[in-house]
Amino acid sequence: MNYTEVLENAKKKIGPKCKVCPVCNGLACKNTLPGPGSKGPGNGANDNYEAWHKIKLNMDTIVENTAIDTSTSLFGRELAFPLVSAPIGSIRLQYNSEDDVRDFNEKCMAACESRGILHFYSTGLEESVHNSAIQSRISHGNNGIPVINPEADENIIKQMTRCHEKQSPLAITVVVDSAGLPHLKECHGSGGTKSVEQLRALKEEAKVPFIVKGIMTAKSALKAIDAGADAIIVSNHGGRVLSDTPATAEVLSEIADAVSGRATIIVDGGIRSGIDMFKAYALGADLCMICRPVLISYYGGGQEGMECYFDKLKAELVDTMYMCGARQISDISRDMIRM
Ligand SMILES: Cc1cc2nc3c(=O)[nH]c(=O)nc-3n(C[C@H](O)[C@H](O)[C@H](O)COP(=O)(O)O)c2cc1C
């Protein structure tokens, strides 16, 4: 199966809300929420996508012709390349009423396991989603990291306890920005935004490295670090929680400078290729996270479709590193890009 076939197959299965564009840029689906699109006037997803393309690459081919090594690690876990797939809480709500996010999580963890990367899974809105994701995580080499919505703290703690029941995950993530999702507001109950003190208490409960998802300013990054976050995810939820925020590519370097190595930095939002990934590492990210195209690849070919997309990303990253003079991920530096 090649990526063109994956996209052709996806068109037949994904339902009317996603148009399976040649590149997923948030234009054809703008203003479809619930659905894959973005909030308000619907510019958020496209702004994320466009920002990566304003950054250009500086070629440097006067370097030794040695092999490219894309390996890296997260909290001691070896990764074949610096990519993770993003959490998706529901596909029934967003795509077709008969779709099942449990099947997506199972196949995505299998694809990630076979390609040496990790899947961040949403604990979802139903208990059965979380329970089945734990089962998938355990049967696929503990390669899933739970992402818990900003619910009431006691519910988060209950979900953390459940995460540890059979085998502790590598880390636990709490997402703070989905407090702004219009269709989730009702489900959050007494949840929503979190104070530094609340996050600090949740970090204590996590008992494994603690990740905060949904950071868009240096100020918020420093608050997350103050609360004890071991990693942050620079994300505006793919433009789905507030319109007219900057793109993640626009804020990444200032956040990385403020964090200054005190926490691992993961970034998502409009990253579609290994070239975009290279730019993100040059701006200071340790790992990239991708959502919508991974889901499109699931619709286009299940586990094989997602493996095909991951292989494409890795090959593009290797090519970009080769042409810009980087031989390992730690070689990638800001002087390799032009803003
Ligand atoms: C259909 C859909 C469902 C999502 N569900 C969740 C979720 O449950 N939890 C979460 O933290 N992020 C969720 N997200 C946000 C993604 O994890 C990610 O942050 C965002 O889509 C940006 O990446 P992208 O531009 O690669 O899609 C969802 C995104 C989409 C499109």
PDB file of C-alpha atoms in Angstrom, residues 23-236:
ATOM      1  CA  VAL A  23      -2.452  17.772   2.250  1.00  0.00           C
ATOM      2  CA  CYS A  24      -4.493  18.201   5.434  1.00  0.00           C
ATOM      3  CA  ASN A  25      -4.434  22.022   5.768  1.00  0.00           C
ATOM      4  CA  GLY A  26      -7.691  22.771   7.613  1.00  0.00           C
ATOM      5  CA  LEU A  27      -9.325  24.701   4.749  1.00  0.00           C
ATOM      6  CA  ALA A  28     -12.039  22.401   3.378  1.00  0.00           C
ATOM      7  CA  CYS A  29     -13.189  21.420   6.891  1.00  0.00           C
ATOM      8  CA  LYS A  30     -13.031  24.875   8.481  1.00  0.00           C
ATOM      9  CA  ASN A  31     -15.930  25.597  10.798  1.00  0.00           C
ATOM     10  CA  THR A  32     -16.975  21.967  11.252  1.00  0.00           C
ATOM     11  CA  LEU A  33     -17.078  21.291  14.988  1.00  0.00           C
ATOM     12  CA  PRO A  34     -17.764  18.602  16.117  1.00  0.00           C
ATOM     13  CA  GLY A  35     -15.810  17.304  13.151  1.00  0.00           C
ATOM     14  CA  PRO A  36     -12.180  17.645  12.145  1.00  0.00           C
ATOM     15  CA  GLY A  37     -12.260  21.439  11.686  1.00  0.00           C
ATOM     16  CA  SER A  38     -11.396  24.433  13.852  1.00  0.00           C
ATOM     17  CA  LYS A  39     -13.367  26.816  16.069  1.00  0.00           C
ATOM     18  CA  GLY A  40     -14.871  30.252  15.400  1.00  0.00           C
ATOM     19  CA  PRO A  41     -14.155  31.575  11.897  1.00  0.00           C
ATOM     20  CA  GLY A  42     -12.223  28.335  11.376  1.00  0.00           C
ATOM     21  CA  ASN A  43      -8.769  29.746  10.597  1.00  0.00           C
ATOM     22  CA  GLY A  44      -6.844  28.019  13.413  1.00  0.00           C
ATOM     23  CA  ALA A  45      -5.931  24.753  11.714  1.00  0.00           C
ATOM     24  CA  ASN A  46      -4.852  26.480   8.512  1.00  0.00           C
ATOM     25  CA  ASP A  47      -2.801  29.083  10.418  1.00  0.00           C
ATOM     26  CA  ASN A  48      -0.909  26.228  12.100  1.00  0.00           C
ATOM     27  CA  TYR A  49      -0.270  24.552   8.745  1.00  0.00           C
ATOM     28  CA  GLU A  50       0.800  27.741   6.914  1.00  0.00           C
ATOM     29  CA  ALA A  51       3.252  28.807   9.634  1.00  0.00           C
ATOM     30  CA  TRP A  52       5.509  25.793   9.040  1.00  0.00           C
ATOM     31  CA  HIS A  53       5.710  26.712   5.337  1.00  0.00           C
ATOM     32  CA  LYS A  54       6.883  30.251   6.030  1.00  0.00           C
ATOM     33  CA  ILE A  55      10.042  28.709   7.514  1.00  0.00           C
ATOM     34  CA  LYS A  56      12.680  27.791   4.926  1.00  0.00           C
ATOM     35  CA  LEU A  57      15.533  25.299   5.096  1.00  0.00           C
ATOM     36  CA  ASN A  58      19.224  26.142   4.847  1.00  0.00           C
ATOM     37  CA  MET A  59      21.007  23.450   2.810  1.00  0.00           C
ATOM     38  CA  ASP A  60      24.486  22.314   3.769  1.00  0.00           C
ATOM     39  CA  THR A  61      25.865  19.365   1.850  1.00  0.00           C
ATOM     40  CA  ILE A  62      29.526  19.983   2.612  1.00  0.00           C
ATOM     41  CA  VAL A  63      29.624  17.436   5.404  1.00  0.00           C
ATOM     42  CA  GLU A  64      30.920  13.886   5.729  1.00  0.00           C
ATOM     43  CA  ASN A  65      28.750  11.398   3.846  1.00  0.00           C
ATOM     44  CA  THR A  66      27.812   9.284   6.875  1.00  0.00           C
ATOM     45  CA  ALA A  67      24.553   7.547   7.836  1.00  0.00           C
ATOM     46  CA  ILE A  68      21.581   9.402   9.301  1.00  0.00           C
ATOM     47  CA  ASP A  69      20.474   8.404  12.804  1.00  0.00           C
ATOM     48  CA  THR A  70      16.938   9.553  13.730  1.00  0.00           C
ATOM     49  CA  SER A  71      16.762   7.771  17.079  1.00  0.00           C
ATOM     50  CA  THR A  72      15.900   9.590  20.273  1.00  0.00           C
ATOM     51  CA  SER A  73      14.277   8.853  23.641  1.00  0.00           C
ATOM     52  CA  LEU A  74      11.475   9.976  25.929  1.00  0.00           C
ATOM     53  CA  PHE A  75      11.824   9.362  29.685  1.00  0.00           C
ATOM     54  CA  GLY A  76      14.364   6.607  29.014  1.00  0.00           C
ATOM     55  CA  ARG A  77      12.290   4.916  26.316  1.00  0.00           C
ATOM     56  CA  GLU A  78      14.090   4.544  22.951  1.00  0.00           C
ATOM     57  CA  LEU A  79      12.194   5.886  19.924  1.00  0.00           C
ATOM     58  CA  ALA A  80      13.116   5.149  16.298  1.00  0.00           C
ATOM     59  CA  PHE A  81      12.420   8.782  15.410  1.00  0.00           C
ATOM     60  CA  PRO A  82      11.046  11.802  17.295  1.00  0.00           C
ATOM     61  CA  LEU A  83       7.348  11.400  16.516  1.00  0.00           C
ATOM     62  CA  VAL A  84       4.281  10.545  18.585  1.00  0.00           C
ATOM     63  CA  SER A  85       0.683  10.225  17.436  1.00  0.00           C
ATOM     64  CA  ALA A  86      -1.904  12.513  19.015  1.00  0.00           C
ATOM     65  CA  PRO A  87      -4.854  11.788  21.296  1.00  0.00           C
ATOM     66  CA  ILE A  88      -8.355  11.585  19.815  1.00  0.00           C
ATOM     67  CA  GLY A  89     -11.224  11.306  22.281  1.00  0.00           C
ATOM     68  CA  SER A  90     -14.038  10.389  19.928  1.00  0.00           C
ATOM     69  CA  ILE A  91     -14.469   9.650  16.258  1.00  0.00           C
ATOM     70  CA  ARG A  92     -18.178   8.834  16.485  1.00  0.00           C
ATOM     71  CA  LEU A  93     -18.889  12.446  17.352  1.00  0.00           C
ATOM     72  CA  GLN A  94     -16.467  13.825  14.762  1.00  0.00           C
ATOM     73  CA  TYR A  95     -16.785  11.512  11.740  1.00  0.00           C
ATOM     74  CA  ASN A  96     -19.455   8.736  11.498  1.00  0.00           C
ATOM     75  CA  SER A  97     -21.855   7.629  14.224  1.00  0.00           C
ATOM     76  CA  GLU A  98     -20.826   3.954  13.821  1.00  0.00           C
ATOM     77  CA  ASP A  99     -17.062   4.595  14.136  1.00  0.00           C
ATOM     78  CA  ASP A 100     -15.218   3.322  17.205  1.00  0.00           C
ATOM     79  CA  VAL A 101     -12.248   5.148  18.704  1.00  0.00           C
ATOM     80  CA  ARG A 102     -11.291   1.952  20.580  1.00  0.00           C
ATOM     81  CA  ASP A 103     -10.411   0.327  17.252  1.00  0.00           C
ATOM     82  CA  PHE A 104      -8.397   3.411  16.252  1.00  0.00           C
ATOM     83  CA  ASN A 105      -6.424   3.284  19.521  1.00  0.00           C
ATOM     84  CA  GLU A 106      -5.744  -0.454  19.172  1.00  0.00           C
ATOM     85  CA  LYS A 107      -4.527  -0.193  15.567  1.00  0.00           C
ATOM     86  CA  CYS A 108      -2.600   3.013  16.179  1.00  0.00           C
ATOM     87  CA  MET A 109      -0.721   1.476  19.108  1.00  0.00           C
ATOM     88  CA  ALA A 110       0.068  -1.562  16.936  1.00  0.00           C
ATOM     89  CA  ALA A 111       1.358   0.683  14.124  1.00  0.00           C
ATOM     90  CA  CYS A 112       3.393   2.777  16.569  1.00  0.00           C
ATOM     91  CA  GLU A 113       4.853  -0.351  18.152  1.00  0.00           C
ATOM     92  CA  SER A 114       5.939  -1.707  14.777  1.00  0.00           C
ATOM     93  CA  ARG A 115       7.574   1.637  13.864  1.00  0.00           C
ATOM     94  CA  GLY A 116       9.243   2.236  17.262  1.00  0.00           C
ATOM     95  CA  ILE A 117       7.242   5.310  18.290  1.00  0.00           C
ATOM     96  CA  LEU A 118       4.500   6.091  20.855  1.00  0.00           C
ATOM     97  CA  HIS A 119       0.774   6.799  20.734  1.00  0.00           C
ATOM     98  CA  PHE A 120      -0.787   9.343  23.084  1.00  0.00           C
ATOM     99  CA  TYR A 121      -4.333   8.072  23.641  1.00  0.00           C
ATOM    100  CA  SER A 122      -7.218  10.125  24.949  1.00  0.00           C
ATOM    101  CA  THR A 123      -8.964   8.546  27.915  1.00  0.00           C
ATOM    102  CA  GLY A 124     -12.125   9.672  26.088  1.00  0.00           C
ATOM    103  CA  LEU A 125     -15.532  10.405  27.466  1.00  0.00           C
ATOM    104  CA  GLU A 126     -16.627   6.820  28.125  1.00  0.00           C
ATOM    105  CA  GLU A 127     -15.102   4.448  30.655  1.00  0.00           C
ATOM    106  CA  SER A 128     -14.922   1.677  28.036  1.00  0.00           C
ATOM    107  CA  VAL A 129     -12.637   3.827  25.830  1.00  0.00           C
ATOM    108  CA  HIS A 130     -10.111   4.201  28.620  1.00  0.00           C
ATOM    109  CA  ASN A 131     -10.335   0.536  29.667  1.00  0.00           C
ATOM    110  CA  SER A 132      -9.788  -0.750  26.142  1.00  0.00           C
ATOM    111  CA  ALA A 133      -6.895   1.682  25.566  1.00  0.00           C
ATOM    112  CA  ILE A 134      -5.161   0.334  28.699  1.00  0.00           C
ATOM    113  CA  GLN A 135      -5.549  -3.194  27.315  1.00  0.00           C
ATOM    114  CA  SER A 136      -4.107  -2.109  23.941  1.00  0.00           C
ATOM    115  CA  ARG A 137      -1.226  -0.303  25.662  1.00  0.00           C
ATOM    116  CA  ILE A 138      -0.275  -3.394  27.611  1.00  0.00           C
ATOM    117  CA  SER A 139      -0.503  -5.732  24.627  1.00  0.00           C
ATOM    118  CA  HIS A 140       1.646  -3.360  22.510  1.00  0.00           C
ATOM    119  CA  GLY A 141       4.711  -3.050  24.707  1.00  0.00           C
ATOM    120  CA  ASN A 142       3.367  -0.294  26.982  1.00  0.00           C
ATOM    121  CA  ASN A 143       3.760   2.163  24.104  1.00  0.00           C
ATOM    122  CA  GLY A 144       0.730   4.356  24.859  1.00  0.00           C
ATOM    123  CA  ILE A 145       0.627   7.467  27.032  1.00  0.00           C
ATOM    124  CA  PRO A 146      -2.774   8.419  28.495  1.00  0.00           C
ATOM    125  CA  VAL A 147      -4.104  11.946  28.013  1.00  0.00           C
ATOM    126  CA  ILE A 148      -6.784  12.959  30.504  1.00  0.00           C
ATOM    127  CA  ASN A 149      -9.271  15.763  29.785  1.00  0.00           C
ATOM    128  CA  PRO A 150      -9.581  18.763  32.155  1.00  0.00           C
ATOM    129  CA  GLU A 151     -12.308  17.228  34.261  1.00  0.00           C
ATOM    130  CA  ALA A 152     -12.936  17.705  37.985  1.00  0.00           C
ATOM    131  CA  ASP A 153      -9.714  16.824  39.865  1.00  0.00           C
ATOM    132  CA  GLU A 154     -11.248  13.820  41.630  1.00  0.00           C
ATOM    133  CA  ASN A 155     -12.180  12.339  38.223  1.00  0.00           C
ATOM    134  CA  ILE A 156      -8.632  12.906  36.954  1.00  0.00           C
ATOM    135  CA  ILE A 157      -7.229  11.154  40.021  1.00  0.00           C
ATOM    136  CA  LYS A 158      -9.638   8.241  39.476  1.00  0.00           C
ATOM    137  CA  GLN A 159      -8.440   7.949  35.875  1.00  0.00           C
ATOM    138  CA  MET A 160      -4.791   8.128  36.997  1.00  0.00           C
ATOM    139  CA  THR A 161      -5.439   5.284  39.445  1.00  0.00           C
ATOM    140  CA  ARG A 162      -7.013   3.245  36.669  1.00  0.00           C
ATOM    141  CA  CYS A 163      -3.948   3.929  34.455  1.00  0.00           C
ATOM    142  CA  HIS A 164      -1.751   2.184  37.026  1.00  0.00           C
ATOM    143  CA  GLU A 165      -4.060  -0.799  37.688  1.00  0.00           C
ATOM    144  CA  LYS A 166      -2.428  -3.383  35.423  1.00  0.00           C
ATOM    145  CA  GLN A 167       0.825  -1.698  34.423  1.00  0.00           C
ATOM    146  CA  SER A 168       1.955   1.882  34.968  1.00  0.00           C
ATOM    147  CA  PRO A 169       2.279   3.927  31.788  1.00  0.00           C
ATOM    148  CA  LEU A 170       5.543   5.638  30.817  1.00  0.00           C
ATOM    149  CA  ALA A 171       3.955   9.014  31.689  1.00  0.00           C
ATOM    150  CA  ILE A 172       0.562  10.631  32.266  1.00  0.00           C
ATOM    151  CA  THR A 173      -0.689  13.721  30.431  1.00  0.00           C
ATOM    152  CA  VAL A 174      -3.340  16.188  31.512  1.00  0.00           C
ATOM    153  CA  VAL A 175      -4.688  18.376  28.717  1.00  0.00           C
ATOM    154  CA  VAL A 176      -5.546  21.884  29.868  1.00  0.00           C
ATOM    155  CA  ASP A 177      -6.678  23.598  26.684  1.00  0.00           C
ATOM    156  CA  SER A 178      -9.707  21.447  25.853  1.00  0.00           C
ATOM    157  CA  ALA A 179     -11.474  23.508  28.529  1.00  0.00           C
ATOM    158  CA  GLY A 180     -12.310  25.601  25.428  1.00  0.00           C
ATOM    159  CA  LEU A 181     -13.888  22.882  23.264  1.00  0.00           C
ATOM    160  CA  PRO A 182     -17.506  23.981  22.709  1.00  0.00           C
ATOM    161  CA  HIS A 183     -18.967  20.464  22.512  1.00  0.00           C
ATOM    162  CA  LEU A 184     -17.054  19.236  25.577  1.00  0.00           C
ATOM    163  CA  LYS A 185     -17.946  22.091  27.908  1.00  0.00           C
ATOM    164  CA  GLU A 186     -21.050  20.287  29.148  1.00  0.00           C
ATOM    165  CA  CYS A 187     -19.132  17.051  29.785  1.00  0.00           C
ATOM    166  CA  HIS A 188     -16.440  18.751  31.898  1.00  0.00           C
ATOM    167  CA  GLY A 189     -18.841  19.361  34.770  1.00  0.00           C
ATOM    168  CA  SER A 190     -16.838  21.069  37.483  1.00  0.00           C
ATOM    169  CA  GLY A 191     -13.659  20.688  35.413  1.00  0.00           C
ATOM    170  CA  GLY A 192     -12.147  23.281  33.098  1.00  0.00           C
ATOM    171  CA  THR A 193      -9.116  25.482  33.658  1.00  0.00           C
ATOM    172  CA  LYS A 194      -6.551  24.445  36.327  1.00  0.00           C
ATOM    173  CA  SER A 195      -4.450  26.483  38.740  1.00  0.00           C
ATOM    174  CA  VAL A 196      -0.724  25.834  39.314  1.00  0.00           C
ATOM    175  CA  GLU A 197      -1.603  24.387  42.733  1.00  0.00           C
ATOM    176  CA  GLN A 198      -4.140  21.992  41.198  1.00  0.00           C
ATOM    177  CA  LEU A 199      -1.612  20.852  38.587  1.00  0.00           C
ATOM    178  CA  ARG A 200       1.024  20.408  41.296  1.00  0.00           C
ATOM    179  CA  ALA A 201      -1.352  18.159  43.250  1.00  0.00           C
ATOM    180  CA  LEU A 202      -2.090  16.151  40.089  1.00  0.00           C
ATOM    181  CA  LYS A 203       1.645  15.802  39.407  1.00  0.00           C
ATOM    182  CA  GLU A 204       2.010  14.260  42.875  1.00  0.00           C
ATOM    183  CA  GLU A 205      -0.777  11.785  42.078  1.00  0.00           C
ATOM    184  CA  ALA A 206       0.660  10.843  38.690  1.00  0.00           C
ATOM    185  CA  LYS A 207       3.595   8.862  40.169  1.00  0.00           C
ATOM    186  CA  VAL A 208       5.202   8.751  36.699  1.00  0.00           C
ATOM    187  CA  PRO A 209       6.516  11.650  34.562  1.00  0.00           C
ATOM    188  CA  PHE A 210       3.815  14.304  34.205  1.00  0.00           C
ATOM    189  CA  ILE A 211       2.995  16.043  30.908  1.00  0.00           C
ATOM    190  CA  VAL A 212       0.819  19.120  30.393  1.00  0.00           C
ATOM    191  CA  LYS A 213      -0.802  19.473  26.948  1.00  0.00           C
ATOM    192  CA  GLY A 214      -2.036  22.791  25.584  1.00  0.00           C
ATOM    193  CA  ILE A 215       0.740  25.325  26.248  1.00  0.00           C
ATOM    194  CA  MET A 216       0.908  28.371  23.932  1.00  0.00           C
ATOM    195  CA  THR A 217       2.943  30.982  25.837  1.00  0.00           C
ATOM    196  CA  ALA A 218       6.240  31.155  27.726  1.00  0.00           C
ATOM    197  CA  LYS A 219       4.176  32.298  30.738  1.00  0.00           C
ATOM    198  CA  SER A 220       2.057  29.116  30.716  1.00  0.00           C
ATOM    199  CA  ALA A 221       5.150  26.966  30.124  1.00  0.00           C
ATOM    200  CA  LEU A 222       6.797  28.418  33.239  1.00  0.00           C
ATOM    201  CA  LYS A 223       3.613  27.798  35.249  1.00  0.00           C
ATOM    202  CA  ALA A 224       3.566  24.163  34.086  1.00  0.00           C
ATOM    203  CA  ILE A 225       7.224  23.781  35.099  1.00  0.00           C
ATOM    204  CA  ASP A 226       6.465  25.417  38.448  1.00  0.00           C
ATOM    205  CA  ALA A 227       3.762  22.764  38.895  1.00  0.00           C
ATOM    206  CA  GLY A 228       6.383  20.071  38.240  1.00  0.00           C
ATOM    207  CA  ALA A 229       5.682  19.169  34.596  1.00  0.00           C
ATOM    208  CA  ASP A 230       8.383  16.922  33.138  1.00  0.00           C
ATOM    209  CA  ALA A 231       7.201  17.687  29.603  1.00  0.00           C
ATOM    210  CA  ILE A 232       4.881  20.178  27.942  1.00  0.00           C
ATOM    211  CA  ILE A 233       2.981  19.910  24.697  1.00  0.00           C
ATOM    212  CA  VAL A 234       2.957  23.160  22.753  1.00  0.00           C
ATOM    213  CA  SER A 235      -0.504  22.965  21.213  1.00  0.00           C
ATOM    214  CA  ASN A 236      -3.622  24.996  20.490  1.00  0.00           C
TER     215      ASN A 236
END
